[in-house]
Amino acid sequence: MLHRNSPYSTARWDPFSELTHLQRAINRAFDSRIGHRTAEYPPLNVAANENEVLVTAELPGVDPKDIDITVQGGSFTLKGRRKAEERKENERYHRQERSSGSFARTLELPYNLDAEKVQASLKNGVLRVVLPRAEDDKPRKVRVES
Amino acid sequence: MSHTEKQVSAGELEKTRGRELERTRSRSVFAPNVDIKETGDELIVYADIPGVPEDRIDITVENGVLTLRGEVPETVEPEKYAPVLEEYDQGDYERAFTLSNEVDRENIRATLTNGVLVIHVPKAGPAKSRKIQVSSG
């Protein structure tokens, strides 16, 4: 990728390493659309730090009212629907590349989430969800006394 | 297809190629997905440009070419988060179409809703109703 030069990208223990694998399996199970392209929709970008996970998705043309987010334990589910544009009698389409319909994605995160503190916003067609890690599931530091 | 329909289809838009000028911003540029439809008196272009704020959209009509550009500011603070999974690449948008109908450049309107740019391109007066008579002989 051209523009992401993260200092974290190499030689770092990654609790999410299983995520990509798992992700595919989950989406296959959830994806019941017929005749749709095989790639999961919407594509998700996930970033994290010690305290929270940030999930972003591009959802152009989706009304915030049609987005449904659920969090349970360590699992995050995004469901929604994109309405098709109205078609009228006297119109002719020259191009039709934008698709519509419902979608669902689920992410299994490696730790429990604090469902109460989840924040989601939709701005210019980009969904941004902050998923804080559950307080009682955070690792505790043990001081070594000398 | 009837004769009159054929005249209207002259208004079909085509993507232009061969723009080889380099951009000043070094990032990916995507051709946004579009729907283009034609009504009796206008062309309507719907473009999916998620992440582009209103003030970073640039629409031009020049020499019969409609160009739309949109810049996406970074949405994830790199100093705050480390990437874990990247299924999509972020970038700017650019796409251009040739307009073969005469258009009313002054009255082009655009709106942005939930990441979808809608451009209304009115047809110019004469092209709107012009019929070409085919004479025999």
mmCIF file of C-alpha atoms in Angstrom:
data_model
loop_
_atom_site.group_PDB
_atom_site.id
_atom_site.type_symbol
_atom_site.label_atom_id
_atom_site.label_comp_id
_atom_site.label_asym_id
_atom_site.label_seq_id
_atom_site.Cartn_x
_atom_site.Cartn_y
_atom_site.Cartn_z
ATOM 1 C CA MET A 1 0.000 0.000 0.000
ATOM 2 C CA LEU A 2 1.286 3.324 -1.026
ATOM 3 C CA HIS A 3 0.500 5.693 1.738
ATOM 4 C CA ARG A 4 0.580 3.727 4.904
ATOM 5 C CA ASN A 5 4.015 3.586 6.361
ATOM 6 C CA SER A 6 3.254 2.489 9.822
ATOM 7 C CA PRO A 7 6.137 2.026 12.197
ATOM 8 C CA TYR A 8 4.123 -0.826 13.708
ATOM 9 C CA SER A 9 3.758 -2.855 10.587
ATOM 10 C CA THR A 10 6.703 -5.181 11.115
ATOM 11 C CA ALA A 11 8.234 -7.191 13.928
ATOM 12 C CA ARG A 12 5.477 -6.586 16.386
ATOM 13 C CA TRP A 13 3.355 -9.101 18.177
ATOM 14 C CA ASP A 14 -0.027 -8.935 16.607
ATOM 15 C CA PRO A 15 -3.040 -10.138 18.578
ATOM 16 C CA PHE A 16 -5.071 -9.742 15.407
ATOM 17 C CA SER A 17 -3.087 -12.120 13.268
ATOM 18 C CA GLU A 18 -5.890 -14.650 13.295
ATOM 19 C CA LEU A 19 -8.410 -12.037 12.390
ATOM 20 C CA THR A 20 -8.086 -12.094 8.642
ATOM 21 C CA HIS A 21 -8.496 -15.853 8.465
ATOM 22 C CA LEU A 22 -11.386 -15.911 10.830
ATOM 23 C CA GLN A 23 -12.934 -13.010 9.044
ATOM 24 C CA ARG A 24 -13.231 -14.847 5.766
ATOM 25 C CA ALA A 25 -14.856 -17.845 7.422
ATOM 26 C CA ILE A 26 -17.351 -15.713 9.271
ATOM 27 C CA ASN A 27 -18.307 -13.744 6.246
ATOM 28 C CA ARG A 28 -18.811 -16.842 4.176
ATOM 29 C CA ALA A 29 -21.212 -18.065 6.818
ATOM 30 C CA PHE A 30 -23.071 -14.777 7.006
ATOM 31 C CA ASP A 31 -23.089 -13.920 3.358
ATOM 32 C CA SER A 32 -26.279 -15.280 1.938
ATOM 33 C CA ARG A 33 -26.602 -12.989 -1.049
ATOM 34 C CA ILE A 34 -27.009 -14.725 -4.328
ATOM 35 C CA GLY A 35 -25.242 -13.707 -7.462
ATOM 36 C CA HIS A 36 -23.439 -10.909 -5.725
ATOM 37 C CA ARG A 37 -19.734 -10.302 -6.116
ATOM 38 C CA THR A 38 -17.733 -12.536 -3.829
ATOM 39 C CA ALA A 39 -15.877 -9.800 -1.958
ATOM 40 C CA GLU A 40 -17.481 -8.948 1.352
ATOM 41 C CA TYR A 41 -19.301 -5.669 1.502
ATOM 42 C CA PRO A 42 -18.516 -3.279 2.881
ATOM 43 C CA PRO A 43 -14.749 -3.622 3.078
ATOM 44 C CA LEU A 44 -13.564 -2.710 6.561
ATOM 45 C CA ASN A 45 -10.412 -1.101 7.796
ATOM 46 C CA VAL A 46 -9.503 -1.884 11.361
ATOM 47 C CA ALA A 47 -6.958 -0.079 13.505
ATOM 48 C CA ALA A 48 -6.264 -0.471 17.185
ATOM 49 C CA ASN A 49 -4.378 0.735 20.188
ATOM 50 C CA GLU A 50 -4.190 -0.572 23.763
ATOM 51 C CA ASN A 51 -7.602 0.722 24.704
ATOM 52 C CA GLU A 52 -9.803 0.622 21.653
ATOM 53 C CA VAL A 53 -10.419 -0.630 18.170
ATOM 54 C CA LEU A 54 -11.366 1.687 15.335
ATOM 55 C CA VAL A 55 -13.400 0.278 12.463
ATOM 56 C CA THR A 56 -14.034 2.347 9.366
ATOM 57 C CA ALA A 57 -16.105 1.548 6.299
ATOM 58 C CA GLU A 58 -17.053 3.449 3.192
ATOM 59 C CA LEU A 59 -20.833 3.453 2.920
ATOM 60 C CA PRO A 60 -21.763 5.982 0.265
ATOM 61 C CA GLY A 61 -25.466 6.498 -0.213
ATOM 62 C CA VAL A 62 -26.422 4.749 3.001
ATOM 63 C CA ASP A 63 -28.752 6.634 5.293
ATOM 64 C CA PRO A 64 -27.618 6.655 8.945
ATOM 65 C CA LYS A 65 -31.080 5.354 9.846
ATOM 66 C CA ASP A 66 -30.432 2.233 7.790
ATOM 67 C CA ILE A 67 -27.276 1.278 9.679
ATOM 68 C CA ASP A 68 -27.490 -1.186 12.528
ATOM 69 C CA ILE A 69 -24.515 -1.889 14.777
ATOM 70 C CA THR A 70 -24.463 -4.531 17.466
ATOM 71 C CA VAL A 71 -21.718 -5.433 19.902
ATOM 72 C CA GLN A 72 -21.691 -8.536 22.020
ATOM 73 C CA GLY A 73 -18.712 -9.848 23.896
ATOM 74 C CA GLY A 74 -15.873 -9.516 21.436
ATOM 75 C CA SER A 75 -17.980 -9.490 18.350
ATOM 76 C CA PHE A 76 -18.986 -6.480 16.300
ATOM 77 C CA THR A 77 -21.710 -6.690 13.678
ATOM 78 C CA LEU A 78 -22.547 -4.088 11.089
ATOM 79 C CA LYS A 79 -25.729 -4.413 9.095
ATOM 80 C CA GLY A 80 -27.337 -2.029 6.709
ATOM 81 C CA ARG A 81 -29.101 -1.361 3.502
ATOM 82 C CA ARG A 82 -28.444 0.900 0.599
ATOM 83 C CA LYS A 83 -31.550 2.026 -1.214
ATOM 84 C CA ALA A 84 -31.575 2.128 -4.983
ATOM 85 C CA GLU A 85 -32.171 5.420 -6.750
ATOM 86 C CA GLU A 86 -35.734 5.930 -7.888
ATOM 87 C CA ARG A 87 -36.334 5.160 -11.520
ATOM 88 C CA LYS A 88 -38.766 7.153 -13.575
ATOM 89 C CA GLU A 89 -40.423 6.571 -16.899
ATOM 90 C CA ASN A 90 -38.706 9.208 -18.970
ATOM 91 C CA GLU A 91 -35.161 8.413 -17.884
ATOM 92 C CA ARG A 92 -32.495 6.478 -19.668
ATOM 93 C CA TYR A 93 -29.440 5.091 -17.949
ATOM 94 C CA HIS A 94 -26.113 5.453 -19.719
ATOM 95 C CA ARG A 95 -24.123 3.901 -16.935
ATOM 96 C CA GLN A 96 -25.033 1.994 -13.835
ATOM 97 C CA GLU A 97 -22.069 1.035 -11.716
ATOM 98 C CA ARG A 98 -23.379 1.692 -8.226
ATOM 99 C CA SER A 99 -25.049 -1.202 -6.486
ATOM 100 C CA SER A 100 -27.697 -1.312 -3.816
ATOM 101 C CA GLY A 101 -29.098 -3.806 -1.353
ATOM 102 C CA SER A 102 -28.430 -5.066 2.148
ATOM 103 C CA PHE A 103 -25.141 -6.008 3.690
ATOM 104 C CA ALA A 104 -23.786 -7.525 6.890
ATOM 105 C CA ARG A 105 -20.325 -7.953 8.305
ATOM 106 C CA THR A 106 -19.102 -9.354 11.567
ATOM 107 C CA LEU A 107 -15.706 -8.945 13.190
ATOM 108 C CA GLU A 108 -14.521 -11.154 16.007
ATOM 109 C CA LEU A 109 -12.059 -9.208 18.101
ATOM 110 C CA PRO A 110 -9.493 -10.884 20.333
ATOM 111 C CA TYR A 111 -10.963 -9.351 23.497
ATOM 112 C CA ASN A 112 -14.273 -8.258 24.962
ATOM 113 C CA LEU A 113 -15.705 -4.866 24.139
ATOM 114 C CA ASP A 114 -17.452 -2.344 26.313
ATOM 115 C CA ALA A 115 -20.790 -2.220 24.495
ATOM 116 C CA GLU A 116 -21.937 0.807 26.494
ATOM 117 C CA LYS A 117 -19.116 3.003 25.267
ATOM 118 C CA VAL A 118 -19.208 2.194 21.573
ATOM 119 C CA GLN A 119 -19.342 5.321 19.440
ATOM 120 C CA ALA A 120 -20.356 5.412 15.802
ATOM 121 C CA SER A 121 -20.546 8.288 13.359
ATOM 122 C CA LEU A 122 -21.248 8.609 9.673
ATOM 123 C CA LYS A 123 -19.643 11.497 7.876
ATOM 124 C CA ASN A 124 -19.588 12.021 4.135
ATOM 125 C CA GLY A 125 -20.433 8.378 3.625
ATOM 126 C CA VAL A 126 -17.676 7.038 5.870
ATOM 127 C CA LEU A 127 -18.650 5.089 8.958
ATOM 128 C CA ARG A 128 -16.336 5.328 11.930
ATOM 129 C CA VAL A 129 -16.892 3.109 14.934
ATOM 130 C CA VAL A 130 -14.792 3.256 18.080
ATOM 131 C CA LEU A 131 -14.988 0.051 20.121
ATOM 132 C CA PRO A 132 -13.426 0.393 23.571
ATOM 133 C CA ARG A 133 -11.950 -2.656 25.164
ATOM 134 C CA ALA A 134 -13.842 -3.847 28.231
ATOM 135 C CA GLU A 135 -12.150 -2.543 31.361
ATOM 136 C CA ASP A 136 -12.162 -5.891 33.180
ATOM 137 C CA ASP A 137 -10.640 -7.598 30.166
ATOM 138 C CA LYS A 138 -7.561 -5.403 29.993
ATOM 139 C CA PRO A 139 -4.249 -6.953 30.924
ATOM 140 C CA ARG A 140 -3.056 -6.039 34.358
ATOM 141 C CA LYS A 141 0.468 -4.977 34.972
ATOM 142 C CA VAL A 142 2.198 -6.765 37.797
ATOM 143 C CA ARG A 143 4.921 -4.932 39.515
ATOM 144 C CA VAL A 144 8.008 -6.959 40.276
ATOM 145 C CA GLU A 145 9.368 -6.036 43.640
ATOM 146 C CA SER A 146 13.047 -6.218 44.151
ATOM 147 C CA MET B 1 -34.330 1.545 -31.462
ATOM 148 C CA SER B 2 -36.345 4.243 -33.145
ATOM 149 C CA HIS B 3 -34.869 7.139 -35.016
ATOM 150 C CA THR B 4 -35.604 9.707 -32.325
ATOM 151 C CA GLU B 5 -33.999 7.597 -29.641
ATOM 152 C CA LYS B 6 -30.867 7.430 -31.669
ATOM 153 C CA GLN B 7 -30.598 11.186 -31.660
ATOM 154 C CA VAL B 8 -30.801 11.302 -27.887
ATOM 155 C CA SER B 9 -28.165 8.632 -27.488
ATOM 156 C CA ALA B 10 -25.702 11.052 -29.052
ATOM 157 C CA GLY B 11 -25.701 12.505 -25.572
ATOM 158 C CA GLU B 12 -24.032 9.475 -24.102
ATOM 159 C CA LEU B 13 -21.062 10.192 -21.988
ATOM 160 C CA GLU B 14 -17.753 8.557 -22.365
ATOM 161 C CA LYS B 15 -14.836 8.395 -20.073
ATOM 162 C CA THR B 16 -11.829 10.232 -21.372
ATOM 163 C CA ARG B 17 -8.428 8.699 -21.317
ATOM 164 C CA GLY B 18 -4.900 9.873 -21.671
ATOM 165 C CA ARG B 19 -4.604 12.259 -18.749
ATOM 166 C CA GLU B 20 -0.984 11.762 -17.964
ATOM 167 C CA LEU B 21 -0.271 14.892 -15.964
ATOM 168 C CA GLU B 22 1.207 14.186 -12.582
ATOM 169 C CA ARG B 23 -0.581 15.145 -9.453
ATOM 170 C CA THR B 24 0.993 17.058 -6.614
ATOM 171 C CA ARG B 25 -0.501 14.843 -3.917
ATOM 172 C CA SER B 26 1.164 11.479 -3.705
ATOM 173 C CA ARG B 27 -1.642 9.061 -3.015
ATOM 174 C CA SER B 28 -3.927 6.619 -4.734
ATOM 175 C CA VAL B 29 -6.560 8.017 -7.044
ATOM 176 C CA PHE B 30 -9.697 6.074 -7.801
ATOM 177 C CA ALA B 31 -12.284 6.391 -10.499
ATOM 178 C CA PRO B 32 -15.507 6.581 -8.493
ATOM 179 C CA ASN B 33 -18.423 4.357 -9.425
ATOM 180 C CA VAL B 34 -21.064 6.368 -11.210
ATOM 181 C CA ASP B 35 -24.599 6.160 -12.457
ATOM 182 C CA ILE B 36 -25.408 8.443 -15.335
ATOM 183 C CA LYS B 37 -28.903 8.998 -16.496
ATOM 184 C CA GLU B 38 -30.511 11.261 -19.016
ATOM 185 C CA THR B 39 -33.899 12.858 -18.775
ATOM 186 C CA GLY B 40 -35.630 15.129 -21.285
ATOM 187 C CA ASP B 41 -33.680 18.173 -20.267
ATOM 188 C CA GLU B 42 -30.687 17.148 -18.224
ATOM 189 C CA LEU B 43 -27.987 14.626 -17.520
ATOM 190 C CA ILE B 44 -27.629 13.481 -13.949
ATOM 191 C CA VAL B 45 -24.366 12.015 -12.693
ATOM 192 C CA TYR B 46 -24.307 10.154 -9.367
ATOM 193 C CA ALA B 47 -20.812 9.463 -8.074
ATOM 194 C CA ASP B 48 -19.847 7.540 -4.923
ATOM 195 C CA ILE B 49 -17.110 9.566 -3.294
ATOM 196 C CA PRO B 50 -17.117 8.531 0.373
ATOM 197 C CA GLY B 51 -14.860 10.576 2.600
ATOM 198 C CA VAL B 52 -14.784 13.714 0.482
ATOM 199 C CA PRO B 53 -15.973 16.831 2.315
ATOM 200 C CA GLU B 54 -17.998 19.418 0.430
ATOM 201 C CA ASP B 55 -15.144 21.889 0.199
ATOM 202 C CA ARG B 56 -12.749 19.383 -1.366
ATOM 203 C CA ILE B 57 -14.851 18.729 -4.450
ATOM 204 C CA ASP B 58 -13.899 20.226 -7.760
ATOM 205 C CA ILE B 59 -16.168 20.006 -10.793
ATOM 206 C CA THR B 60 -15.174 21.528 -14.101
ATOM 207 C CA VAL B 61 -16.614 21.593 -17.594
ATOM 208 C CA GLU B 62 -14.089 22.498 -20.194
ATOM 209 C CA ASN B 63 -13.993 21.773 -23.914
ATOM 210 C CA GLY B 64 -16.905 19.430 -23.597
ATOM 211 C CA VAL B 65 -15.309 17.418 -20.792
ATOM 212 C CA LEU B 66 -16.909 17.138 -17.386
ATOM 213 C CA THR B 67 -14.298 16.399 -14.744
ATOM 214 C CA LEU B 68 -14.968 15.655 -11.124
ATOM 215 C CA ARG B 69 -12.325 15.467 -8.453
ATOM 216 C CA GLY B 70 -12.532 14.894 -4.744
ATOM 217 C CA GLU B 71 -9.903 14.801 -2.057
ATOM 218 C CA VAL B 72 -10.182 12.561 0.979
ATOM 219 C CA PRO B 73 -8.543 13.732 4.176
ATOM 220 C CA GLU B 74 -6.998 11.040 6.361
ATOM 221 C CA THR B 75 -9.676 9.484 8.580
ATOM 222 C CA VAL B 76 -7.500 7.386 10.871
ATOM 223 C CA GLU B 77 -4.985 9.187 13.018
ATOM 224 C CA PRO B 78 -1.752 7.252 12.401
ATOM 225 C CA GLU B 79 -0.236 8.470 15.655
ATOM 226 C CA LYS B 80 -3.188 7.136 17.607
ATOM 227 C CA TYR B 81 -3.858 3.763 16.011
ATOM 228 C CA ALA B 82 -1.858 1.001 14.398
ATOM 229 C CA PRO B 83 -3.464 -0.637 11.368
ATOM 230 C CA VAL B 84 -4.700 -4.171 11.929
ATOM 231 C CA LEU B 85 -6.751 -5.074 8.891
ATOM 232 C CA GLU B 86 -7.010 -3.149 5.662
ATOM 233 C CA GLU B 87 -9.596 -4.282 3.205
ATOM 234 C CA TYR B 88 -9.877 -1.033 1.334
ATOM 235 C CA ASP B 89 -7.374 1.555 0.294
ATOM 236 C CA GLN B 90 -8.063 5.187 0.863
ATOM 237 C CA GLY B 91 -7.474 7.702 -1.867
ATOM 238 C CA ASP B 92 -8.760 10.609 -3.829
ATOM 239 C CA TYR B 93 -11.263 10.421 -6.668
ATOM 240 C CA GLU B 94 -11.074 11.607 -10.206
ATOM 241 C CA ARG B 95 -13.087 10.859 -13.303
ATOM 242 C CA ALA B 96 -13.855 12.669 -16.529
ATOM 243 C CA PHE B 97 -16.546 12.286 -19.155
ATOM 244 C CA THR B 98 -16.983 13.798 -22.572
ATOM 245 C CA LEU B 99 -20.293 15.535 -22.998
ATOM 246 C CA SER B 100 -21.499 15.155 -26.510
ATOM 247 C CA ASN B 101 -24.627 17.216 -26.060
ATOM 248 C CA GLU B 102 -24.411 20.970 -25.788
ATOM 249 C CA VAL B 103 -24.736 21.699 -22.108
ATOM 250 C CA ASP B 104 -25.790 24.753 -20.187
ATOM 251 C CA ARG B 105 -22.562 25.265 -18.290
ATOM 252 C CA GLU B 106 -23.859 28.148 -16.232
ATOM 253 C CA ASN B 107 -26.592 26.104 -14.635
ATOM 254 C CA ILE B 108 -24.755 22.982 -13.561
ATOM 255 C CA ARG B 109 -25.704 22.186 -9.985
ATOM 256 C CA ALA B 110 -24.225 19.666 -7.577
ATOM 257 C CA THR B 111 -25.181 18.313 -4.191
ATOM 258 C CA LEU B 112 -23.408 16.011 -1.755
ATOM 259 C CA THR B 113 -25.375 13.641 0.471
ATOM 260 C CA ASN B 114 -23.916 10.786 2.513
ATOM 261 C CA GLY B 115 -20.863 10.567 0.281
ATOM 262 C CA VAL B 116 -22.785 10.624 -2.982
ATOM 263 C CA LEU B 117 -22.163 13.515 -5.344
ATOM 264 C CA VAL B 118 -25.063 14.322 -7.638
ATOM 265 C CA ILE B 119 -24.348 16.582 -10.593
ATOM 266 C CA HIS B 120 -27.206 17.980 -12.642
ATOM 267 C CA VAL B 121 -26.049 19.040 -16.085
ATOM 268 C CA PRO B 122 -28.833 20.837 -17.955
ATOM 269 C CA LYS B 123 -28.887 20.505 -21.711
ATOM 270 C CA ALA B 124 -28.476 23.765 -23.580
ATOM 271 C CA GLY B 125 -31.570 25.255 -25.231
ATOM 272 C CA PRO B 126 -31.077 24.208 -28.854
ATOM 273 C CA ALA B 127 -29.840 20.689 -28.117
ATOM 274 C CA LYS B 128 -32.806 20.050 -25.902
ATOM 275 C CA SER B 129 -35.320 20.024 -28.700
ATOM 276 C CA ARG B 130 -33.284 19.883 -31.852
ATOM 277 C CA LYS B 131 -34.522 17.415 -34.413
ATOM 278 C CA ILE B 132 -32.552 16.622 -37.462
ATOM 279 C CA GLN B 133 -34.629 16.196 -40.553
ATOM 280 C CA VAL B 134 -33.430 13.546 -42.901
ATOM 281 C CA SER B 135 -34.387 14.424 -46.421
ATOM 282 C CA SER B 136 -34.443 11.854 -49.126
ATOM 283 C CA GLY B 137 -33.127 12.386 -52.590
#
